Short mmCIF file of C-alpha atoms in Angstrom, two decimals:
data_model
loop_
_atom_site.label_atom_id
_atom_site.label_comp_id
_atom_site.label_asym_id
_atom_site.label_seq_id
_atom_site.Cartn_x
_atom_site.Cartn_y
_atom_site.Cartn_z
CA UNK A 1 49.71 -77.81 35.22
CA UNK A 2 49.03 -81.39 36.17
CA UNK A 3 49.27 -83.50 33.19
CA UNK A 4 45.81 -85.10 33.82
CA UNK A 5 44.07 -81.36 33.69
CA UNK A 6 46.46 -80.57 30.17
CA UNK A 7 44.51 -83.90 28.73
CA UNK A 8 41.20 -82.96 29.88
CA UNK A 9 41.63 -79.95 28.28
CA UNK A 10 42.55 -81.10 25.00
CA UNK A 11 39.95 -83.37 24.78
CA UNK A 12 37.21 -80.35 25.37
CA UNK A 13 39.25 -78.95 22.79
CA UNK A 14 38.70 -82.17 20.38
CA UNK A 15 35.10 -81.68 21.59
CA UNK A 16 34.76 -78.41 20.31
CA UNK A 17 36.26 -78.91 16.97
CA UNK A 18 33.32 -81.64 16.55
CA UNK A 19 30.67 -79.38 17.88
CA UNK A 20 32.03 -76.83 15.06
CA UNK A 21 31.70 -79.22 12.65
CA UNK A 22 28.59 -80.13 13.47
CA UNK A 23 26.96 -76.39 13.90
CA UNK A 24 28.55 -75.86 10.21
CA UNK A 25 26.21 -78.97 8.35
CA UNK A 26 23.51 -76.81 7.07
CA UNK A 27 21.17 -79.83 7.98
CA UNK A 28 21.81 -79.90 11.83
CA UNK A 29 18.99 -77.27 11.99
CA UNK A 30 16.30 -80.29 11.08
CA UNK A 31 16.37 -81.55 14.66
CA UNK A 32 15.85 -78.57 16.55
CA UNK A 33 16.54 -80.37 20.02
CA UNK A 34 19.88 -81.55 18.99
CA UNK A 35 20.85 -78.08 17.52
CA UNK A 36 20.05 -76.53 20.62
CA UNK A 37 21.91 -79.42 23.09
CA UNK A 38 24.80 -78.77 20.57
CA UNK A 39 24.66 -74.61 20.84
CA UNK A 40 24.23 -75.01 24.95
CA UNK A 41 27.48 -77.09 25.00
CA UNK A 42 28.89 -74.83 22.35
CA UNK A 43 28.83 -71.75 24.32
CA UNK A 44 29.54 -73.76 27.90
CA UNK A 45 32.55 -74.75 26.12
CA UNK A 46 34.07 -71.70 23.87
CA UNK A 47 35.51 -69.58 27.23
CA UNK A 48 37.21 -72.84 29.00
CA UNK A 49 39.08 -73.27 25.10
CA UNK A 50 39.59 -69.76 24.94
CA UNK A 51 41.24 -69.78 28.08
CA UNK A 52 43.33 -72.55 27.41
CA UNK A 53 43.95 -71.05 23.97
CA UNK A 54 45.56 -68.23 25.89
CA UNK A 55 47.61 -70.61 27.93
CA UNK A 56 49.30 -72.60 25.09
CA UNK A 57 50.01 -68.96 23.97
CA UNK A 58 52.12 -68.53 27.48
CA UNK A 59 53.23 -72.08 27.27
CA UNK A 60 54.87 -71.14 23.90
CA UNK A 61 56.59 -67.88 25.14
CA UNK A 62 57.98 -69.37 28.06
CA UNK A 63 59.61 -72.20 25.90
CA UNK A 64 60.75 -69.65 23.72
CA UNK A 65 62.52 -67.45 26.50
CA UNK A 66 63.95 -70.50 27.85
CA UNK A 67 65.90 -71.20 25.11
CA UNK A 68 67.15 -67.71 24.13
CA UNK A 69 68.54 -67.61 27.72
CA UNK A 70 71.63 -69.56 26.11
CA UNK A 71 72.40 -65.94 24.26
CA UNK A 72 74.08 -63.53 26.48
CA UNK A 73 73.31 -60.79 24.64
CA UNK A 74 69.39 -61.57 25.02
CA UNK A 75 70.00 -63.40 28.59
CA UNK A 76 68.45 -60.53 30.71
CA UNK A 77 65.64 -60.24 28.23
CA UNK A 78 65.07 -63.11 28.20
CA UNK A 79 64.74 -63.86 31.69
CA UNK A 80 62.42 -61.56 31.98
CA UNK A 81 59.85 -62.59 29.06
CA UNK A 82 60.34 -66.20 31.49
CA UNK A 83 59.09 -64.59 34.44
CA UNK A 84 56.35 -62.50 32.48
CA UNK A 85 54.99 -66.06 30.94
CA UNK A 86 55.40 -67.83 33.90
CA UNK A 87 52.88 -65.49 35.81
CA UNK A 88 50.55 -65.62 33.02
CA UNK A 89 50.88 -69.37 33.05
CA UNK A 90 49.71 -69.29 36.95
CA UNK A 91 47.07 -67.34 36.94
CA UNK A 92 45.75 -69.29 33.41
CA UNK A 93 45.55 -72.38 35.29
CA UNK A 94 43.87 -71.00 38.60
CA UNK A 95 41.06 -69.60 36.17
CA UNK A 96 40.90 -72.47 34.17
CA UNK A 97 40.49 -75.08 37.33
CA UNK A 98 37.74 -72.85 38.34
CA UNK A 99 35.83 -73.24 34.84
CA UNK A 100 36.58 -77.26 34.51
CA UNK A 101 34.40 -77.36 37.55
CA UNK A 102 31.31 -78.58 37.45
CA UNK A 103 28.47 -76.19 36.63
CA UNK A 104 25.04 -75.57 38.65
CA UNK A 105 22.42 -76.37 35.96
CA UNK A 106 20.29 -74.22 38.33
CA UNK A 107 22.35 -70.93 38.78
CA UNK A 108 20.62 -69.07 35.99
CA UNK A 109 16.98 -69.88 37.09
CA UNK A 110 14.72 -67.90 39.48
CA UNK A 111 13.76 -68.92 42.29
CA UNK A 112 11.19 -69.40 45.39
CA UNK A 113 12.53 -68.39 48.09
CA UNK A 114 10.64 -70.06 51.84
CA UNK A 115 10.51 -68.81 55.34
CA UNK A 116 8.95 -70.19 57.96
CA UNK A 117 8.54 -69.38 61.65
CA UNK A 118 9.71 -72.21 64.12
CA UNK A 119 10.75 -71.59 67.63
CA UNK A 120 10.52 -68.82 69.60
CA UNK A 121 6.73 -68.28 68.95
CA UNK A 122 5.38 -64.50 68.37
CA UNK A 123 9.13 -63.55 68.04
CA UNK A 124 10.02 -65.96 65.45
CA UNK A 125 7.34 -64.83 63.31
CA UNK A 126 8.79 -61.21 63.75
CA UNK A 127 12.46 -62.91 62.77
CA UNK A 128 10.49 -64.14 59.77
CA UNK A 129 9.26 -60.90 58.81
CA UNK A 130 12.93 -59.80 59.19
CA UNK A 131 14.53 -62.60 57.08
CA UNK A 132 11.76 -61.08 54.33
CA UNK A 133 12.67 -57.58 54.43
CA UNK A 134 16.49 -58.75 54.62
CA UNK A 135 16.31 -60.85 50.83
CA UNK A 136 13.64 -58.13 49.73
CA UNK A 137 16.25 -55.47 50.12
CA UNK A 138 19.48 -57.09 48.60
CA UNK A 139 16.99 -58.52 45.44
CA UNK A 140 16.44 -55.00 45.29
CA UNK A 141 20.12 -53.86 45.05
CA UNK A 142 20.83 -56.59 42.29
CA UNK A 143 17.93 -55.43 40.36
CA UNK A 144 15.40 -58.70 40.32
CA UNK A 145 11.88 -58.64 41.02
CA UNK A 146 10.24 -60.31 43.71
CA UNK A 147 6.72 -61.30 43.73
CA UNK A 148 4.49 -62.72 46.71
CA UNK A 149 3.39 -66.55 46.14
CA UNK A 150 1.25 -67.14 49.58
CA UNK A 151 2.01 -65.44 53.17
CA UNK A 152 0.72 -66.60 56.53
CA UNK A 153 0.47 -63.58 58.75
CA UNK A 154 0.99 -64.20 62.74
CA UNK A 155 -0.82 -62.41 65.35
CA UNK A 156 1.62 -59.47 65.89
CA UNK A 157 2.69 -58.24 62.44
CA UNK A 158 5.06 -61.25 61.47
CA UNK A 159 4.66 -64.34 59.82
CA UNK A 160 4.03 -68.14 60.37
CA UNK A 161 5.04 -68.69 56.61
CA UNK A 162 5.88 -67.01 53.64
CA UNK A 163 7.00 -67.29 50.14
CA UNK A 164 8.23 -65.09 47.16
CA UNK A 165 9.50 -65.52 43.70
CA UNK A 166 12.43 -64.11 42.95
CA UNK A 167 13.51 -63.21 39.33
CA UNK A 168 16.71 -61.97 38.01
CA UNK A 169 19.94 -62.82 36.77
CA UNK A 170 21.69 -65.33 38.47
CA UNK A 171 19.11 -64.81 41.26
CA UNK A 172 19.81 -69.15 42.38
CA UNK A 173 23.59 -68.91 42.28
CA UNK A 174 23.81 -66.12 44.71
CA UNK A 175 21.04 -67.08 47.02
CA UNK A 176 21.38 -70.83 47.06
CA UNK A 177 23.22 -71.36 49.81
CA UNK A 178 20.74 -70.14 52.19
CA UNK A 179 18.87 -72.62 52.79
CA UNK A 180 18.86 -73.88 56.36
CA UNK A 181 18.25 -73.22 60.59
CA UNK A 182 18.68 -69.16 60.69
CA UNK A 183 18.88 -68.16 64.50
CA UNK A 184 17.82 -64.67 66.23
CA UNK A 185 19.40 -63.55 69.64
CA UNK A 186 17.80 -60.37 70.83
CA UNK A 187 15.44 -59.03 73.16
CA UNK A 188 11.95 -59.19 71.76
CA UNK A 189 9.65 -56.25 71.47
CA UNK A 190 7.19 -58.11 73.67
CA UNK A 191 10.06 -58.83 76.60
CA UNK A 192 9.21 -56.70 79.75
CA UNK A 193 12.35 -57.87 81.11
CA UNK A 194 15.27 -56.93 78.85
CA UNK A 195 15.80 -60.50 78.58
CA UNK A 196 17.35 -62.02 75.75
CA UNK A 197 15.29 -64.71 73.62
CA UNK A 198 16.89 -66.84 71.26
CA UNK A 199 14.20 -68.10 68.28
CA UNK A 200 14.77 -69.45 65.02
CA UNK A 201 13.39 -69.82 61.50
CA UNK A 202 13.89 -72.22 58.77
CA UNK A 203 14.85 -70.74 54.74
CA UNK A 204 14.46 -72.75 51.66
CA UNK A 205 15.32 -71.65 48.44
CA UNK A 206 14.41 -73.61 45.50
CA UNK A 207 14.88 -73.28 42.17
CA UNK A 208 11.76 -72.99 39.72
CA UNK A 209 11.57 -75.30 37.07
CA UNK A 210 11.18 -73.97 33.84
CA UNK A 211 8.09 -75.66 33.22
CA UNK A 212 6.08 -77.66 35.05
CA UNK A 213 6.89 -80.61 32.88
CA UNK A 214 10.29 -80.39 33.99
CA UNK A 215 8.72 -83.12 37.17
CA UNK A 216 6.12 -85.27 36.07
CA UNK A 217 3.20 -84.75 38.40
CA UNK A 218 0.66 -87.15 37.60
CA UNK A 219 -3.04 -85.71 37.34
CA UNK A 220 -4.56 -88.53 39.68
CA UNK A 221 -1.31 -88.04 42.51
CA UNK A 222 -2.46 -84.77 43.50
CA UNK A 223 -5.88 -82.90 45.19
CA UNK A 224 -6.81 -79.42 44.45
CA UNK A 225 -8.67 -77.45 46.85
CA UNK A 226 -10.28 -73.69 46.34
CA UNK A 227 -10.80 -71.51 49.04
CA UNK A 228 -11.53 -67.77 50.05
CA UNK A 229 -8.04 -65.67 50.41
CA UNK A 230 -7.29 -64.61 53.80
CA UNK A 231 -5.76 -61.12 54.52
CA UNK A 232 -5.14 -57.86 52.73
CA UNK A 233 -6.90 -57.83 48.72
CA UNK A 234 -9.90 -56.15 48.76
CA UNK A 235 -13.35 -57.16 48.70
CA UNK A 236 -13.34 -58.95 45.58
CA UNK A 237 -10.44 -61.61 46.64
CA UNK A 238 -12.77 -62.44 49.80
CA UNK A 239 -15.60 -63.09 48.24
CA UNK A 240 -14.90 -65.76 45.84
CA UNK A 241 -12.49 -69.25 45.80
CA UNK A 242 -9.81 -67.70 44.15
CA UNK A 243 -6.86 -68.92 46.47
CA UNK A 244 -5.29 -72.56 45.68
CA UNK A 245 -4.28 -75.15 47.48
CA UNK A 246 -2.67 -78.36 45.84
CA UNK A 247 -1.57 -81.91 47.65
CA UNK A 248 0.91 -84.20 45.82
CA UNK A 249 -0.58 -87.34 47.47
CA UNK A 250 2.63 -89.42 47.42
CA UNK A 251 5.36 -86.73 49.21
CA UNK A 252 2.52 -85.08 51.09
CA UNK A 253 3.81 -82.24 49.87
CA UNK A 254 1.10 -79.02 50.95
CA UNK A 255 1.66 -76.32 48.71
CA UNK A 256 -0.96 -72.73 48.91
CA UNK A 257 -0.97 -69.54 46.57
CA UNK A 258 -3.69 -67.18 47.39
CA UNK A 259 -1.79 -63.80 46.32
CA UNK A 260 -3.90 -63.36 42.82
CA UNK A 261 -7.78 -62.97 42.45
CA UNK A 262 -7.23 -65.51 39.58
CA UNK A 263 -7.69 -68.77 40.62
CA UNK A 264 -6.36 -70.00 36.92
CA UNK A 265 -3.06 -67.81 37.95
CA UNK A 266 -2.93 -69.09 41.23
CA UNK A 267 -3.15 -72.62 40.62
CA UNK A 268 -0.31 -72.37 37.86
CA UNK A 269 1.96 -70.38 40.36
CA UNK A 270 0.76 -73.29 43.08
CA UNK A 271 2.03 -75.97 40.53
CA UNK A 272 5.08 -74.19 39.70
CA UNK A 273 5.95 -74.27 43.92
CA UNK A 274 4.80 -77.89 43.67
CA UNK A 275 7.23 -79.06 40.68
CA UNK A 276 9.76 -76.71 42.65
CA UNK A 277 9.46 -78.67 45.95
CA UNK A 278 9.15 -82.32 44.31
CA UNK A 279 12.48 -81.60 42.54
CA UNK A 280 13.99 -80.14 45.51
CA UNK A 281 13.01 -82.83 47.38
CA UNK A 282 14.62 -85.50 44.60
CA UNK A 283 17.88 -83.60 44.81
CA UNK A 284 18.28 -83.54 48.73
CA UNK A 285 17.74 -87.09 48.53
CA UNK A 286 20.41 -87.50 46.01
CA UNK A 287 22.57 -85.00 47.95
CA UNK A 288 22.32 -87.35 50.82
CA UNK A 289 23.30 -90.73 49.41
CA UNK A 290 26.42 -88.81 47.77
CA UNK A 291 27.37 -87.85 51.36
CA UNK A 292 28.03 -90.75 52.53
CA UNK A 293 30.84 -91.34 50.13
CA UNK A 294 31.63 -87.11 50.33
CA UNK A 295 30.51 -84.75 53.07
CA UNK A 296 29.62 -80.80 50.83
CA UNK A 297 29.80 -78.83 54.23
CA UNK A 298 27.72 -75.59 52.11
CA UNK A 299 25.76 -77.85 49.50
CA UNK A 300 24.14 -80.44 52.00
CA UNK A 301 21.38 -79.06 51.36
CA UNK A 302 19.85 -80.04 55.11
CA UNK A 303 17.05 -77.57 56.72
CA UNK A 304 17.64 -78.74 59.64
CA UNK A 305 21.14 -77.04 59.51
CA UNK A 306 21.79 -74.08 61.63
CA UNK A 307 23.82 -71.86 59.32
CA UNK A 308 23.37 -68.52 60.77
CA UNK A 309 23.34 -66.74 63.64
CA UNK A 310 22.15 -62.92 64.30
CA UNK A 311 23.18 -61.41 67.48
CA UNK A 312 21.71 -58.03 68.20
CA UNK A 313 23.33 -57.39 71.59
CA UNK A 314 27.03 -57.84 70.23
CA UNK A 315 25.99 -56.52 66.58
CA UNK A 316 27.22 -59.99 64.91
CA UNK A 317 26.25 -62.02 62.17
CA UNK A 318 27.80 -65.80 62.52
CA UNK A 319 27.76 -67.90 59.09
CA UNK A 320 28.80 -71.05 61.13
CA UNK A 321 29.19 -73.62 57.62
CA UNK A 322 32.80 -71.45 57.13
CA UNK A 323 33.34 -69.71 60.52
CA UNK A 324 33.05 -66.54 59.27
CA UNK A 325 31.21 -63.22 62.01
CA UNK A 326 30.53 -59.58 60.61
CA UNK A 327 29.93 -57.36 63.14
CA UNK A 328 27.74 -55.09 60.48
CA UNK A 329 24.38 -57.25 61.17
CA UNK A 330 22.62 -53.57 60.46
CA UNK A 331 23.65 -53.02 57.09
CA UNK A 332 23.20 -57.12 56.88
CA UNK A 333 19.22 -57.31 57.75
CA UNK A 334 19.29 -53.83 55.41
CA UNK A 335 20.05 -56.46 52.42
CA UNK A 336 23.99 -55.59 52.39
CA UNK A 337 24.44 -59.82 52.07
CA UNK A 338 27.53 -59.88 49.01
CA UNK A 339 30.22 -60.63 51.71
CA UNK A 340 28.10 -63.73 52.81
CA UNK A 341 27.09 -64.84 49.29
CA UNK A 342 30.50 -64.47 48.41
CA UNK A 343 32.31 -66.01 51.09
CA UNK A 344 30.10 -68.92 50.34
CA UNK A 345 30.34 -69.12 46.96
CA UNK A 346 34.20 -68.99 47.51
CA UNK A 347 34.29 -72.06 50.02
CA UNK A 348 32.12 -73.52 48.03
CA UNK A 349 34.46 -73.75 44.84
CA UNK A 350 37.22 -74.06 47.06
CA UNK A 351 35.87 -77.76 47.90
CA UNK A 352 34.99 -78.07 44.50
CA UNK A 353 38.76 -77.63 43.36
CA UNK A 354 39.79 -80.28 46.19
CA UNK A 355 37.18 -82.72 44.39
CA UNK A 356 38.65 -82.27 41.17
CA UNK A 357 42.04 -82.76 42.07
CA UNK A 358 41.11 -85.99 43.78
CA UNK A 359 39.08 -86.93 40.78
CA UNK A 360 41.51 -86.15 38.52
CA UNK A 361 44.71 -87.62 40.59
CA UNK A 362 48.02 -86.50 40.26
#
């Protein structure tokens, strides 16, 4: 293990002895935000010490077969106890490099996930539709809910926008890396010809604050309008002002919820999309100042980005951030996504492991 990671290491370890110390003054529990800063870092920290707890542990035993190899009698044994620890050793420092990394704040929130049609007219609305059905299905297969914030229904059955909540366990970290250009070859269901169309949509997934006050959005910076819901909801939702919509004046930031005949309910889940949005927004912008110095080819977080491809006629599905084609894109718009999410998320910490090495030096 580089020497630089060993003293990192041991200073998280120093870290955690004073975060012990700390949780143990009866007293610590008289500011509440502190206690709970200190019992966040407390449990970030425990499994990376652990870890290395278990690695001083192999350390030890290899320094201890090494030096009863100078025994003849316990030479083979020895030898072999040095080859056990070794391996331990290895695979000790490949985990713990992968939890010195930096952690997504985000990865444990929920989400709002964003689709919207762009070109390829009626059939990119269809694609949309598609793309819904697709994250629907595999949010089903991990268990999370998903919930309808505000859809814009095309002409023939698909959509010009729509977004969901998604809740659930880890629901960000596996899902945050779609964001970006998704593109559909196929022949449409309104081609005569048999002719191939190529359209595309655009995905954003953003994480939801967990409150509001997590962005400050200023009462005077934004405009809230009422109107009548459009679409499916009964009589009741078209009859009265219940749907939402909410301008944040500086970013010109649009957002609309119309899904609830509450308009109390739908301008808090309007607000939520708002503070989502604003702090996307902030974090792209970030994102893109830290390029210039390093290029994140998954995290750019660019929606401009073409990132996928789905080819119908040859049955393909094209993630083109880490070169990587399925030809499954059946079970793949049926929600079977893990081998993309986790592809990702490998390449991903993959880059992350080259940063830290460069950050830490040799």
């Amino acid at each position: 293990m580089k020497p630089t990671i060993l003293l990192k290491l041991e200073q998280l370890a120093s870290r955690l002895s004073e975060i012990d110390r700390a949780l143990s003054d009866p007293h610590v529990v008289d500011d509440l935000d502190q206690y709970r800063k200190l019992t966040r870092e407390h449990a970030d920290l425990s499994p990376v010490i652990a870890k290395f707890q278990e690695f001083r542990r192999a350390l030890s035993d290899s320094d201890t077969a090494r030096s009863l190899q100078a025994d003849p009698d316990m030479r083979e044994f020895a030898s072999e106890e040095l080859e056990s620890a070794k391996a331990r050793m290895e695979d000790l420092e490949g985990e713990l490099q992968l939890l010195l990394l930096p952690r997504d704040p985000n990865d444990n929130r929920n989400l709002f996930l964003e689709i919207r049609a762009g070109t390829g007219g009626d059939e990119s609305g269809l694609f949309t539709r598609d793309l819904l059905r697709m994250y629907t299905r595999f949010a089903e297969r991990e268990g999370w809910r998903v919930e309808t914030v505000s859809e814009s229904p095309s002409e023939i059955g698909g959509y010009k926008e729509v977004i969901v909540r998604i809740a659930g366990d880890g629901a960000y970290s596996r899902l945050k890396f779609e964001s970006g250009g998704h593109r559909v070859q196929r022949v449409p269901a309104t081609e005569t010809q048999g002719r191939i169309h190529t359209s595309a949509c655009t995905v954003a997934v953003l994480p939801e604050p967990d409150e509001v006050s997590d962005v400050e959005i200023r009462p005077d910076e934004i405009r809230i309008d009422t109107f009548r819901a459009s679409g499916a909801g009964g009589q009741h939702i078209n009859k009265t002002d219940s749907a939402v919509r909410i301008t944040h004046l500086p970013t010109g930031i649009v957002v609309e919820c119309q899904d609830d005949r509450s308009q109390h309910k739908n301008k808090a889940q309007a607000m939520k999309v708002l503070a989502a949005r604003i702090k996307d927004k902030q974090v792209r912008e970030q994102q893109a100042s830290e390029a210039a110095t390093r290029k994140s080819l998954i995290g750019s977080g660019d929606r401009s980005e073409r990132v996928r491809t789905y080819n119908f006629p040859q049955g393909r599905v094209t993630d083109h951030r880490i070169n990587l084609t399925l030809y499954k894109i059946d079970a793949i718009m049926d929600g079977d996504l893990t081998e993309l999410t986790s592809a990702l998320m490998s390449e991903y910490q993959a880059e992350q492991l080259a940063s830290l090495a460069e950050d830490l030096g040799p």
